[in-house]
Amino acid sequence: MDALLVLADGTVLRGRGFGARGTVLGEVVFNTGMTGYQEVITDPSYTGQLVTFTYPELGNTGANDQDLEADEPAAKAVITRELSPLASNWRSQGRFEDW
């Protein structure tokens, strides 16, 4: 699905969406970690924010139930350059995109 990121100054960035459909409003923040994306997304300190991951690929280690800071995502949205179609980690219980 197509997605748009519209900034307050009117800049429009186009991309491909994944996960839930809808419109969200919030502050765009960034995280520079190479791993730990599940912890970041469920970390209450990111509540209501649109998290940009600066590491170019997200999801390559998959998803699991052990790497959560809370039961529900706190971030409103995830922004990444590329979403890995494969999950390669011995702890993975599935693809990040399906989590």
PDB file of C-alpha atoms in Angstrom:
ATOM      1  CA  MET A   1       0.000   0.000   0.000  1.00  0.00           C
ATOM      2  CA  ASP A   2       1.232   3.495  -0.703  1.00  0.00           C
ATOM      3  CA  ALA A   3       2.050   5.751   2.245  1.00  0.00           C
ATOM      4  CA  LEU A   4       2.776   9.450   2.715  1.00  0.00           C
ATOM      5  CA  LEU A   5       4.748  11.221   5.409  1.00  0.00           C
ATOM      6  CA  VAL A   6       3.677  14.864   5.455  1.00  0.00           C
ATOM      7  CA  LEU A   7       5.818  17.166   7.579  1.00  0.00           C
ATOM      8  CA  ALA A   8       4.717  20.420   9.217  1.00  0.00           C
ATOM      9  CA  ASP A   9       6.660  22.479   6.641  1.00  0.00           C
ATOM     10  CA  GLY A  10       4.682  20.874   3.791  1.00  0.00           C
ATOM     11  CA  THR A  11       7.369  18.411   2.702  1.00  0.00           C
ATOM     12  CA  VAL A  12       5.801  15.190   1.399  1.00  0.00           C
ATOM     13  CA  LEU A  13       7.734  11.914   1.425  1.00  0.00           C
ATOM     14  CA  ARG A  14       6.294   8.898  -0.390  1.00  0.00           C
ATOM     15  CA  GLY A  15       6.822   5.277   0.538  1.00  0.00           C
ATOM     16  CA  ARG A  16       5.244   1.884   1.019  1.00  0.00           C
ATOM     17  CA  GLY A  17       3.140   1.214   4.067  1.00  0.00           C
ATOM     18  CA  PHE A  18       2.942  -1.973   6.111  1.00  0.00           C
ATOM     19  CA  GLY A  19       0.918  -3.071   9.111  1.00  0.00           C
ATOM     20  CA  ALA A  20      -2.228  -1.222  10.093  1.00  0.00           C
ATOM     21  CA  ARG A  21      -3.856   1.208   7.681  1.00  0.00           C
ATOM     22  CA  GLY A  22      -4.896   4.676   8.714  1.00  0.00           C
ATOM     23  CA  THR A  23      -3.844   8.231   9.355  1.00  0.00           C
ATOM     24  CA  VAL A  24      -1.689   9.152  12.338  1.00  0.00           C
ATOM     25  CA  LEU A  25      -0.448  12.460  13.689  1.00  0.00           C
ATOM     26  CA  GLY A  26       2.532  12.848  15.955  1.00  0.00           C
ATOM     27  CA  GLU A  27       6.093  13.898  16.521  1.00  0.00           C
ATOM     28  CA  VAL A  28       8.698  12.245  14.273  1.00  0.00           C
ATOM     29  CA  VAL A  29      11.651  10.972  16.329  1.00  0.00           C
ATOM     30  CA  PHE A  30      14.589   8.717  15.496  1.00  0.00           C
ATOM     31  CA  ASN A  31      16.409   5.714  16.915  1.00  0.00           C
ATOM     32  CA  THR A  32      19.945   4.783  15.833  1.00  0.00           C
ATOM     33  CA  GLY A  33      20.066   1.197  17.132  1.00  0.00           C
ATOM     34  CA  MET A  34      20.920  -1.669  14.786  1.00  0.00           C
ATOM     35  CA  THR A  35      18.681  -4.045  16.752  1.00  0.00           C
ATOM     36  CA  GLY A  36      16.059  -3.803  19.470  1.00  0.00           C
ATOM     37  CA  TYR A  37      13.250  -2.496  17.287  1.00  0.00           C
ATOM     38  CA  GLN A  38      10.580  -4.422  19.213  1.00  0.00           C
ATOM     39  CA  GLU A  39      11.795  -2.923  22.483  1.00  0.00           C
ATOM     40  CA  VAL A  40      11.725   0.580  20.990  1.00  0.00           C
ATOM     41  CA  ILE A  41       8.236   0.248  19.510  1.00  0.00           C
ATOM     42  CA  THR A  42       6.790  -1.030  22.809  1.00  0.00           C
ATOM     43  CA  ASP A  43       8.791   1.347  25.051  1.00  0.00           C
ATOM     44  CA  PRO A  44       6.355   3.734  26.807  1.00  0.00           C
ATOM     45  CA  SER A  45       8.809   6.633  26.323  1.00  0.00           C
ATOM     46  CA  TYR A  46       7.890   6.530  22.599  1.00  0.00           C
ATOM     47  CA  THR A  47       4.135   6.828  23.266  1.00  0.00           C
ATOM     48  CA  GLY A  48       2.364   8.681  20.471  1.00  0.00           C
ATOM     49  CA  GLN A  49       5.494   9.188  18.370  1.00  0.00           C
ATOM     50  CA  LEU A  50       6.398   8.188  14.817  1.00  0.00           C
ATOM     51  CA  VAL A  51       9.719   6.366  15.208  1.00  0.00           C
ATOM     52  CA  THR A  52      12.255   6.590  12.384  1.00  0.00           C
ATOM     53  CA  PHE A  53      14.899   3.869  12.482  1.00  0.00           C
ATOM     54  CA  THR A  54      18.178   5.111  10.997  1.00  0.00           C
ATOM     55  CA  TYR A  55      19.573   1.610  10.444  1.00  0.00           C
ATOM     56  CA  PRO A  56      18.613   0.909   6.796  1.00  0.00           C
ATOM     57  CA  GLU A  57      16.903  -2.472   7.252  1.00  0.00           C
ATOM     58  CA  LEU A  58      14.321  -3.429   9.827  1.00  0.00           C
ATOM     59  CA  GLY A  59      12.911  -6.847  10.617  1.00  0.00           C
ATOM     60  CA  ASN A  60      15.853  -9.043   9.636  1.00  0.00           C
ATOM     61  CA  THR A  61      15.855 -10.754  13.062  1.00  0.00           C
ATOM     62  CA  GLY A  62      12.091 -11.281  13.013  1.00  0.00           C
ATOM     63  CA  ALA A  63       9.838 -10.862  16.032  1.00  0.00           C
ATOM     64  CA  ASN A  64       9.278 -12.732  19.275  1.00  0.00           C
ATOM     65  CA  ASP A  65       7.333 -12.416  22.513  1.00  0.00           C
ATOM     66  CA  GLN A  66      10.432 -12.016  24.707  1.00  0.00           C
ATOM     67  CA  ASP A  67      11.647  -8.670  23.306  1.00  0.00           C
ATOM     68  CA  LEU A  68       8.763  -6.483  24.449  1.00  0.00           C
ATOM     69  CA  GLU A  69       8.861  -3.625  26.951  1.00  0.00           C
ATOM     70  CA  ALA A  70       5.048  -3.635  27.189  1.00  0.00           C
ATOM     71  CA  ASP A  71       2.153  -5.736  25.888  1.00  0.00           C
ATOM     72  CA  GLU A  72       1.118  -3.169  23.272  1.00  0.00           C
ATOM     73  CA  PRO A  73       3.047  -0.908  20.888  1.00  0.00           C
ATOM     74  CA  ALA A  74       3.580   2.599  22.265  1.00  0.00           C
ATOM     75  CA  ALA A  75       4.759   4.207  19.020  1.00  0.00           C
ATOM     76  CA  LYS A  76       2.056   5.360  16.602  1.00  0.00           C
ATOM     77  CA  ALA A  77       4.092   4.535  13.496  1.00  0.00           C
ATOM     78  CA  VAL A  78       7.382   3.066  12.287  1.00  0.00           C
ATOM     79  CA  ILE A  79       9.468   4.636   9.526  1.00  0.00           C
ATOM     80  CA  THR A  80      12.280   2.635   7.915  1.00  0.00           C
ATOM     81  CA  ARG A  81      14.142   2.554   4.635  1.00  0.00           C
ATOM     82  CA  GLU A  82      13.622  -1.153   4.004  1.00  0.00           C
ATOM     83  CA  LEU A  83      11.578  -3.899   5.625  1.00  0.00           C
ATOM     84  CA  SER A  84      13.204  -7.333   5.488  1.00  0.00           C
ATOM     85  CA  PRO A  85      10.943 -10.018   4.003  1.00  0.00           C
ATOM     86  CA  LEU A  86      12.903 -12.716   5.883  1.00  0.00           C
ATOM     87  CA  ALA A  87      13.394 -13.389   9.577  1.00  0.00           C
ATOM     88  CA  SER A  88      16.747 -14.949  10.429  1.00  0.00           C
ATOM     89  CA  ASN A  89      17.292 -15.462  14.146  1.00  0.00           C
ATOM     90  CA  TRP A  90      17.068 -18.547  16.347  1.00  0.00           C
ATOM     91  CA  ARG A  91      14.674 -16.687  18.672  1.00  0.00           C
ATOM     92  CA  SER A  92      12.381 -15.492  15.886  1.00  0.00           C
ATOM     93  CA  GLN A  93       8.743 -16.558  16.113  1.00  0.00           C
ATOM     94  CA  GLY A  94       7.800 -14.930  12.821  1.00  0.00           C
ATOM     95  CA  ARG A  95       8.299 -11.995  10.504  1.00  0.00           C
ATOM     96  CA  PHE A  96       8.330  -8.483  11.949  1.00  0.00           C
ATOM     97  CA  GLU A  97       5.789  -7.378   9.339  1.00  0.00           C
ATOM     98  CA  ASP A  98       3.301  -9.949  10.687  1.00  0.00           C
ATOM     99  CA  TRP A  99       3.906  -9.016  14.339  1.00  0.00           C
TER     100      TRP A  99
END
